[in-house]
PDB file of C-alpha atoms and ligand atoms in Angstrom:
ATOM      1  CA  MET A   1     -44.674-110.915  20.056  1.00  0.00           C
ATOM      2  CA  VAL A   2     -42.943-109.620  23.342  1.00  0.00           C
ATOM      3  CA  GLN A   3     -40.872-112.308  24.299  1.00  0.00           C
ATOM      4  CA  LYS A   4     -41.430-113.841  28.096  1.00  0.00           C
ATOM      5  CA  LYS A   5     -39.265-113.182  30.640  1.00  0.00           C
ATOM      6  CA  ARG A   6     -36.842-116.171  32.203  1.00  0.00           C
ATOM      7  CA  ILE A   7     -36.767-116.075  35.431  1.00  0.00           C
ATOM      8  CA  GLY A   8     -34.571-118.524  37.953  1.00  0.00           C
ATOM      9  CA  ILE A   9     -35.440-118.903  41.639  1.00  0.00           C
ATOM     10  CA  MET A  10     -32.579-120.368  43.505  1.00  0.00           C
ATOM     11  CA  GLY A  11     -34.145-121.592  47.113  1.00  0.00           C
ATOM     12  CA  GLY A  12     -32.107-122.644  50.284  1.00  0.00           C
ATOM     13  CA  THR A  13     -30.818-122.206  53.466  1.00  0.00           C
ATOM     14  CA  PHE A  14     -28.003-120.413  52.990  1.00  0.00           C
ATOM     15  CA  ASP A  15     -26.289-120.865  55.981  1.00  0.00           C
ATOM     16  CA  PRO A  16     -24.269-119.839  54.321  1.00  0.00           C
ATOM     17  CA  ILE A  17     -23.877-119.475  50.745  1.00  0.00           C
ATOM     18  CA  HIS A  18     -21.347-120.567  49.081  1.00  0.00           C
ATOM     19  CA  TYR A  19     -19.944-120.971  45.673  1.00  0.00           C
ATOM     20  CA  GLY A  20     -21.419-123.908  44.851  1.00  0.00           C
ATOM     21  CA  HIS A  21     -24.429-122.173  45.008  1.00  0.00           C
ATOM     22  CA  LEU A  22     -23.296-119.160  42.913  1.00  0.00           C
ATOM     23  CA  VAL A  23     -21.747-121.670  40.363  1.00  0.00           C
ATOM     24  CA  THR A  24     -24.585-123.772  39.561  1.00  0.00           C
ATOM     25  CA  ALA A  25     -26.912-120.031  39.722  1.00  0.00           C
ATOM     26  CA  GLU A  26     -24.521-118.637  36.935  1.00  0.00           C
ATOM     27  CA  ALA A  27     -24.102-121.884  34.919  1.00  0.00           C
ATOM     28  CA  ALA A  28     -28.247-121.895  34.660  1.00  0.00           C
ATOM     29  CA  ARG A  29     -27.989-118.509  33.977  1.00  0.00           C
ATOM     30  CA  HIS A  30     -26.126-118.936  30.914  1.00  0.00           C
ATOM     31  CA  ARG A  31     -26.988-122.544  29.830  1.00  0.00           C
ATOM     32  CA  PHE A  32     -31.278-121.591  30.092  1.00  0.00           C
ATOM     33  CA  GLU A  33     -30.898-118.226  29.270  1.00  0.00           C
ATOM     34  CA  LEU A  34     -32.731-116.568  32.594  1.00  0.00           C
ATOM     35  CA  ASP A  35     -32.665-112.860  32.466  1.00  0.00           C
ATOM     36  CA  GLN A  36     -32.324-113.081  36.315  1.00  0.00           C
ATOM     37  CA  VAL A  37     -31.859-115.261  39.186  1.00  0.00           C
ATOM     38  CA  ILE A  38     -33.261-114.493  42.442  1.00  0.00           C
ATOM     39  CA  PHE A  39     -31.945-116.124  45.676  1.00  0.00           C
ATOM     40  CA  VAL A  40     -34.667-116.445  48.449  1.00  0.00           C
ATOM     41  CA  PRO A  41     -33.039-117.333  51.672  1.00  0.00           C
ATOM     42  CA  SER A  42     -35.718-119.533  53.572  1.00  0.00           C
ATOM     43  CA  GLY A  43     -37.626-118.632  56.648  1.00  0.00           C
ATOM     44  CA  ARG A  44     -38.117-122.047  58.371  1.00  0.00           C
ATOM     45  CA  PRO A  45     -37.752-125.004  55.536  1.00  0.00           C
ATOM     46  CA  PRO A  46     -39.941-128.281  56.358  1.00  0.00           C
ATOM     47  CA  HIS A  47     -36.721-130.399  56.196  1.00  0.00           C
ATOM     48  CA  LYS A  48     -34.282-128.529  58.248  1.00  0.00           C
ATOM     49  CA  LEU A  49     -36.504-127.799  61.345  1.00  0.00           C
ATOM     50  CA  SER A  50     -34.111-129.756  63.732  1.00  0.00           C
ATOM     51  CA  HIS A  51     -31.231-127.927  62.665  1.00  0.00           C
ATOM     52  CA  GLN A  52     -30.580-124.641  64.407  1.00  0.00           C
ATOM     53  CA  LEU A  53     -30.100-122.203  61.656  1.00  0.00           C
ATOM     54  CA  THR A  54     -28.890-119.102  61.649  1.00  0.00           C
ATOM     55  CA  PRO A  55     -31.102-115.703  61.775  1.00  0.00           C
ATOM     56  CA  ALA A  56     -32.918-115.755  58.956  1.00  0.00           C
ATOM     57  CA  ALA A  57     -32.156-111.968  59.017  1.00  0.00           C
ATOM     58  CA  GLU A  58     -28.182-112.608  58.753  1.00  0.00           C
ATOM     59  CA  ARG A  59     -28.351-115.578  56.022  1.00  0.00           C
ATOM     60  CA  LEU A  60     -30.102-112.741  53.799  1.00  0.00           C
ATOM     61  CA  LEU A  61     -27.405-110.373  54.361  1.00  0.00           C
ATOM     62  CA  MET A  62     -24.903-112.972  53.453  1.00  0.00           C
ATOM     63  CA  THR A  63     -27.060-113.717  50.262  1.00  0.00           C
ATOM     64  CA  LEU A  64     -26.839-109.941  49.796  1.00  0.00           C
ATOM     65  CA  LEU A  65     -23.309-109.542  50.208  1.00  0.00           C
ATOM     66  CA  ALA A  66     -22.504-112.654  47.781  1.00  0.00           C
ATOM     67  CA  THR A  67     -24.775-111.649  44.870  1.00  0.00           C
ATOM     68  CA  VAL A  68     -23.133-108.081  44.802  1.00  0.00           C
ATOM     69  CA  PRO A  69     -20.803-108.221  42.070  1.00  0.00           C
ATOM     70  CA  ASN A  70     -23.460-110.272  39.465  1.00  0.00           C
ATOM     71  CA  GLN A  71     -25.944-107.874  37.810  1.00  0.00           C
ATOM     72  CA  ASN A  72     -28.292-111.019  36.840  1.00  0.00           C
ATOM     73  CA  PHE A  73     -28.596-112.209  40.802  1.00  0.00           C
ATOM     74  CA  VAL A  74     -31.295-110.413  43.056  1.00  0.00           C
ATOM     75  CA  VAL A  75     -32.511-111.465  46.394  1.00  0.00           C
ATOM     76  CA  SER A  76     -35.977-111.891  47.503  1.00  0.00           C
ATOM     77  CA  ASP A  77     -36.821-111.382  51.497  1.00  0.00           C
ATOM     78  CA  TRP A  78     -40.202-113.099  50.227  1.00  0.00           C
ATOM     79  CA  GLU A  79     -39.632-116.449  52.739  1.00  0.00           C
ATOM     80  CA  GLU A  80     -37.441-115.158  55.212  1.00  0.00           C
ATOM     81  CA  LYS A  81     -40.754-111.976  55.791  1.00  0.00           C
ATOM     82  CA  ARG A  82     -43.275-115.254  55.939  1.00  0.00           C
ATOM     83  CA  GLU A  83     -44.215-116.573  59.737  1.00  0.00           C
ATOM     84  CA  GLN A  84     -44.473-119.966  58.531  1.00  0.00           C
ATOM     85  CA  ILE A  85     -43.127-123.118  56.990  1.00  0.00           C
ATOM     86  CA  SER A  86     -42.357-121.949  53.006  1.00  0.00           C
ATOM     87  CA  TYR A  87     -42.962-125.090  50.535  1.00  0.00           C
ATOM     88  CA  THR A  88     -41.471-124.512  47.413  1.00  0.00           C
ATOM     89  CA  TYR A  89     -45.326-124.609  46.106  1.00  0.00           C
ATOM     90  CA  ASP A  90     -46.072-121.537  47.920  1.00  0.00           C
ATOM     91  CA  THR A  91     -43.015-119.778  47.058  1.00  0.00           C
ATOM     92  CA  MET A  92     -43.695-120.630  43.720  1.00  0.00           C
ATOM     93  CA  LEU A  93     -46.977-119.878  43.424  1.00  0.00           C
ATOM     94  CA  ALA A  94     -46.251-116.318  45.127  1.00  0.00           C
ATOM     95  CA  PHE A  95     -43.490-115.780  42.035  1.00  0.00           C
ATOM     96  CA  HIS A  96     -45.972-116.662  39.659  1.00  0.00           C
ATOM     97  CA  GLN A  97     -48.670-114.569  40.973  1.00  0.00           C
ATOM     98  CA  HIS A  98     -46.420-111.646  40.978  1.00  0.00           C
ATOM     99  CA  PHE A  99     -45.027-111.800  37.687  1.00  0.00           C
ATOM    100  CA  GLY A 100     -47.728-113.261  36.203  1.00  0.00           C
ATOM    101  CA  ASN A 101     -47.955-115.066  32.531  1.00  0.00           C
ATOM    102  CA  GLU A 102     -45.308-112.448  31.201  1.00  0.00           C
ATOM    103  CA  ALA A 103     -42.612-114.738  32.914  1.00  0.00           C
ATOM    104  CA  GLU A 104     -41.699-118.193  32.668  1.00  0.00           C
ATOM    105  CA  LEU A 105     -40.000-119.497  36.212  1.00  0.00           C
ATOM    106  CA  PHE A 106     -37.691-122.024  36.784  1.00  0.00           C
ATOM    107  CA  PHE A 107     -36.672-123.380  40.231  1.00  0.00           C
ATOM    108  CA  ILE A 108     -32.881-124.410  40.157  1.00  0.00           C
ATOM    109  CA  THR A 109     -32.132-126.627  42.749  1.00  0.00           C
ATOM    110  CA  GLY A 110     -29.105-128.727  43.597  1.00  0.00           C
ATOM    111  CA  ALA A 111     -29.634-133.181  42.467  1.00  0.00           C
ATOM    112  CA  ASP A 112     -29.653-133.911  46.515  1.00  0.00           C
ATOM    113  CA  ALA A 113     -33.101-132.449  46.546  1.00  0.00           C
ATOM    114  CA  VAL A 114     -34.454-133.881  43.245  1.00  0.00           C
ATOM    115  CA  LEU A 115     -33.893-137.249  45.069  1.00  0.00           C
ATOM    116  CA  GLU A 116     -36.564-135.858  46.839  1.00  0.00           C
ATOM    117  CA  ILE A 117     -39.074-133.850  44.663  1.00  0.00           C
ATOM    118  CA  MET A 118     -41.563-136.684  44.179  1.00  0.00           C
ATOM    119  CA  GLN A 119     -42.301-135.784  47.681  1.00  0.00           C
ATOM    120  CA  TRP A 120     -42.613-132.026  47.617  1.00  0.00           C
ATOM    121  CA  ARG A 121     -45.781-130.580  48.460  1.00  0.00           C
ATOM    122  CA  ARG A 122     -48.188-130.634  44.978  1.00  0.00           C
ATOM    123  CA  ILE A 123     -45.180-131.071  42.882  1.00  0.00           C
ATOM    124  CA  ASP A 124     -47.728-131.986  39.774  1.00  0.00           C
ATOM    125  CA  GLU A 125     -49.408-128.576  40.454  1.00  0.00           C
ATOM    126  CA  LEU A 126     -46.379-126.851  40.693  1.00  0.00           C
ATOM    127  CA  THR A 127     -45.244-127.979  36.820  1.00  0.00           C
ATOM    128  CA  ASP A 128     -48.460-126.022  35.652  1.00  0.00           C
ATOM    129  CA  PHE A 129     -47.038-122.888  36.244  1.00  0.00           C
ATOM    130  CA  CYS A 130     -42.836-123.951  36.644  1.00  0.00           C
ATOM    131  CA  SER A 131     -39.845-126.007  35.255  1.00  0.00           C
ATOM    132  CA  PHE A 132     -37.128-127.023  37.406  1.00  0.00           C
ATOM    133  CA  ILE A 133     -33.210-127.354  36.544  1.00  0.00           C
ATOM    134  CA  ALA A 134     -31.403-129.919  38.510  1.00  0.00           C
ATOM    135  CA  ALA A 135     -27.563-129.292  39.062  1.00  0.00           C
ATOM    136  CA  THR A 136     -25.902-132.908  39.549  1.00  0.00           C
ATOM    137  CA  ARG A 137     -23.651-132.599  42.425  1.00  0.00           C
ATOM    138  CA  PRO A 138     -20.899-134.971  43.506  1.00  0.00           C
ATOM    139  CA  GLY A 139     -21.854-137.479  45.813  1.00  0.00           C
ATOM    140  CA  TYR A 140     -25.537-137.803  44.465  1.00  0.00           C
ATOM    141  CA  ARG A 141     -26.466-140.704  42.476  1.00  0.00           C
ATOM    142  CA  LEU A 142     -29.779-140.235  39.610  1.00  0.00           C
ATOM    143  CA  ASP A 143     -29.570-143.548  38.329  1.00  0.00           C
ATOM    144  CA  ASP A 144     -33.114-144.609  40.043  1.00  0.00           C
ATOM    145  CA  PHE A 145     -34.481-141.580  39.640  1.00  0.00           C
ATOM    146  CA  GLN A 146     -38.148-141.977  38.676  1.00  0.00           C
ATOM    147  CA  ALA A 147     -40.259-138.926  37.472  1.00  0.00           C
ATOM    148  CA  SER A 148     -44.068-138.445  36.831  1.00  0.00           C
ATOM    149  CA  PRO A 149     -44.208-137.747  33.197  1.00  0.00           C
ATOM    150  CA  LYS A 150     -45.715-134.108  33.688  1.00  0.00           C
ATOM    151  CA  LEU A 151     -42.767-133.713  35.852  1.00  0.00           C
ATOM    152  CA  THR A 152     -40.360-135.458  33.521  1.00  0.00           C
ATOM    153  CA  ALA A 153     -41.699-132.699  30.478  1.00  0.00           C
ATOM    154  CA  LYS A 154     -40.289-129.776  32.949  1.00  0.00           C
ATOM    155  CA  LEU A 155     -37.325-131.054  34.673  1.00  0.00           C
ATOM    156  CA  PHE A 156     -34.022-130.609  33.000  1.00  0.00           C
ATOM    157  CA  PHE A 157     -30.413-131.524  34.269  1.00  0.00           C
ATOM    158  CA  MET A 158     -27.660-129.652  34.364  1.00  0.00           C
ATOM    159  CA  GLU A 159     -24.291-130.454  34.965  1.00  0.00           C
ATOM    160  CA  VAL A 160     -21.765-127.567  37.205  1.00  0.00           C
ATOM    161  CA  PRO A 161     -18.364-128.452  37.366  1.00  0.00           C
ATOM    162  CA  ALA A 162     -17.628-130.514  40.392  1.00  0.00           C
ATOM    163  CA  LEU A 163     -17.844-128.537  43.490  1.00  0.00           C
ATOM    164  CA  ALA A 164     -17.913-130.973  46.524  1.00  0.00           C
ATOM    165  CA  ILE A 165     -18.804-127.151  48.610  1.00  0.00           C
ATOM    166  CA  SER A 166     -21.525-127.732  51.415  1.00  0.00           C
ATOM    167  CA  SER A 167     -22.789-125.214  53.944  1.00  0.00           C
ATOM    168  CA  SER A 168     -22.604-127.897  56.710  1.00  0.00           C
ATOM    169  CA  ASP A 169     -18.853-128.252  55.770  1.00  0.00           C
ATOM    170  CA  ILE A 170     -18.085-124.623  55.934  1.00  0.00           C
ATOM    171  CA  ARG A 171     -19.835-124.616  59.723  1.00  0.00           C
ATOM    172  CA  ARG A 172     -18.006-127.556  60.500  1.00  0.00           C
ATOM    173  CA  ARG A 173     -14.658-125.898  59.394  1.00  0.00           C
ATOM    174  CA  VAL A 174     -15.164-122.685  60.922  1.00  0.00           C
ATOM    175  CA  ALA A 175     -15.952-124.419  64.419  1.00  0.00           C
ATOM    176  CA  GLN A 176     -13.038-126.467  64.180  1.00  0.00           C
ATOM    177  CA  GLY A 177     -10.434-123.558  63.147  1.00  0.00           C
ATOM    178  CA  GLU A 178      -9.997-124.951  59.686  1.00  0.00           C
ATOM    179  CA  PRO A 179     -10.154-122.334  56.782  1.00  0.00           C
ATOM    180  CA  ILE A 180     -13.108-121.560  54.520  1.00  0.00           C
ATOM    181  CA  LYS A 181     -10.967-119.187  52.062  1.00  0.00           C
ATOM    182  CA  TYR A 182     -11.670-119.920  48.498  1.00  0.00           C
ATOM    183  CA  LEU A 183     -14.844-121.683  49.285  1.00  0.00           C
ATOM    184  CA  LEU A 184     -17.280-118.829  49.321  1.00  0.00           C
ATOM    185  CA  PRO A 185     -16.773-114.968  48.523  1.00  0.00           C
ATOM    186  CA  GLU A 186     -14.562-112.889  50.898  1.00  0.00           C
ATOM    187  CA  THR A 187     -17.025-110.757  52.418  1.00  0.00           C
ATOM    188  CA  VAL A 188     -19.261-113.752  53.365  1.00  0.00           C
ATOM    189  CA  GLU A 189     -16.157-115.138  54.718  1.00  0.00           C
ATOM    190  CA  MET A 190     -15.442-111.811  57.016  1.00  0.00           C
ATOM    191  CA  TYR A 191     -19.354-111.225  57.804  1.00  0.00           C
ATOM    192  CA  ILE A 192     -18.891-114.863  59.446  1.00  0.00           C
ATOM    193  CA  TYR A 193     -16.110-114.397  61.591  1.00  0.00           C
ATOM    194  CA  LYS A 194     -17.005-110.408  62.181  1.00  0.00           C
ATOM    195  CA  HIS A 195     -20.347-111.818  64.036  1.00  0.00           C
ATOM    196  CA  GLY A 196     -18.988-114.596  65.316  1.00  0.00           C
ATOM    197  CA  LEU A 197     -20.916-117.289  63.085  1.00  0.00           C
ATOM    198  CA  TYR A 198     -20.653-121.099  63.506  1.00  0.00           C
ATOM    199  CA  LYS A 199     -18.394-120.842  66.544  1.00  0.00           C
ATOM    200  CA  GLU A 200     -20.270-124.067  67.874  1.00  0.00           C
ATOM    201  CA  GLU A 201     -20.791-127.050  65.863  1.00  0.00           C
ATOM    202  CA  LYS A 202     -24.722-127.533  65.316  1.00  0.00           C
ATOM    203  CA  ASN A 203     -25.383-130.080  62.730  1.00  0.00           C
TER     204      ASN A 203
HETATM  205  P1  LIG B   1     -26.571-127.785  53.799  1.00  0.00           P
HETATM  206  O1  LIG B   1     -25.068-128.280  53.506  1.00  0.00           O
HETATM  207  O2  LIG B   1     -26.346-127.092  55.467  1.00  0.00           O
HETATM  208  O3  LIG B   1     -27.490-128.687  53.419  1.00  0.00           O
HETATM  209  P2  LIG B   1     -26.139-126.543  51.050  1.00  0.00           P
HETATM  210  O4  LIG B   1     -24.723-126.558  50.933  1.00  0.00           O
HETATM  211  O5  LIG B   1     -26.784-128.164  50.705  1.00  0.00           O
HETATM  212  O6  LIG B   1     -26.715-126.698  53.077  1.00  0.00           O
HETATM  213  P3  LIG B   1     -28.691-125.524  51.136  1.00  0.00           P
HETATM  214  O7  LIG B   1     -28.721-124.124  51.242  1.00  0.00           O
HETATM  215  O8  LIG B   1     -29.240-126.116  51.543  1.00  0.00           O
HETATM  216  O9  LIG B   1     -27.018-125.625  50.751  1.00  0.00           O
HETATM  217  O10 LIG B   1     -28.797-125.544  49.514  1.00  0.00           O
HETATM  218  C1  LIG B   1     -29.684-125.016  48.843  1.00  0.00           C
HETATM  219  C2  LIG B   1     -29.593-125.453  47.201  1.00  0.00           C
HETATM  220  O11 LIG B   1     -28.229-125.085  46.323  1.00  0.00           O
HETATM  221  C3  LIG B   1     -29.927-126.528  47.107  1.00  0.00           C
HETATM  222  O12 LIG B   1     -31.049-126.880  45.906  1.00  0.00           O
HETATM  223  C4  LIG B   1     -28.870-127.806  46.979  1.00  0.00           C
HETATM  224  O13 LIG B   1     -28.998-128.696  46.251  1.00  0.00           O
HETATM  225  C5  LIG B   1     -28.036-126.518  46.164  1.00  0.00           C
HETATM  226  N1  LIG B   1     -26.892-127.023  46.256  1.00  0.00           N
HETATM  227  C6  LIG B   1     -26.021-126.706  47.096  1.00  0.00           C
HETATM  228  N2  LIG B   1     -24.466-126.589  47.428  1.00  0.00           N
HETATM  229  C7  LIG B   1     -24.300-127.111  46.030  1.00  0.00           C
HETATM  230  C8  LIG B   1     -23.258-127.532  45.538  1.00  0.00           C
HETATM  231  N3  LIG B   1     -21.934-127.480  45.771  1.00  0.00           N
HETATM  232  N4  LIG B   1     -23.312-127.319  43.884  1.00  0.00           N
HETATM  233  C9  LIG B   1     -24.594-127.042  43.579  1.00  0.00           C
HETATM  234  N5  LIG B   1     -25.887-126.886  43.930  1.00  0.00           N
HETATM  235  C10 LIG B   1     -25.712-127.032  45.452  1.00  0.00           C
HETATM  236 MG1  LIG B   2     -28.539-128.883  51.178  1.00  0.00          MG
END
């Protein structure tokens, strides 16, 4: 029997992508023996409508720059190309239809998002064709987390080294002239300065 391909999907705004995202994706790849991790920068995510996002094309480019050194990381422009808001359900269904039953899908997410997971659109239907890998991230407590039996069966927790890095902190640092070196790949840092991103605080 041919072994199913194991594919991780890492969604996010990636405004900008940083080592928290990359370490998490790599840890998930290793731990769950994924063949590939696909980074999917969002178009207009439902929960971030108020925050003024950097144009999707630029977030996609930064994600590409950051993932070049990893053979198993690829980037998809699927959400970026869609005009509408993309819910995780829509994205995962599209990947499921693309890969068919030849692949097993794992949605990789940080613990902050897991706390909201029960409110996600069609979460129980999502578990029919997708598992979840939740990275525990410093500052988020999971003690009270209660999932449905269906979700519990498909939800795996994974600890990543304590990386308190966040995109919002990086944006704030750039606006305030603080260093961002070693928080994200150098190419992304250079892209940010070259294109004058995050000069004004918009959070
Ligand atoms: P922001 O500060 O703007 O919310 P962010 O750093 O949380 O940005 P997102 O693009 O919102 O980045 O996150 C994409 C995914 O990566 C989410 O599932 C989030 O939980 C996860 N994530 C973000 N930062 C980390 C980190 N340092 N360690 C592990 N997971 C992370
Ligand atoms: Mg976030």
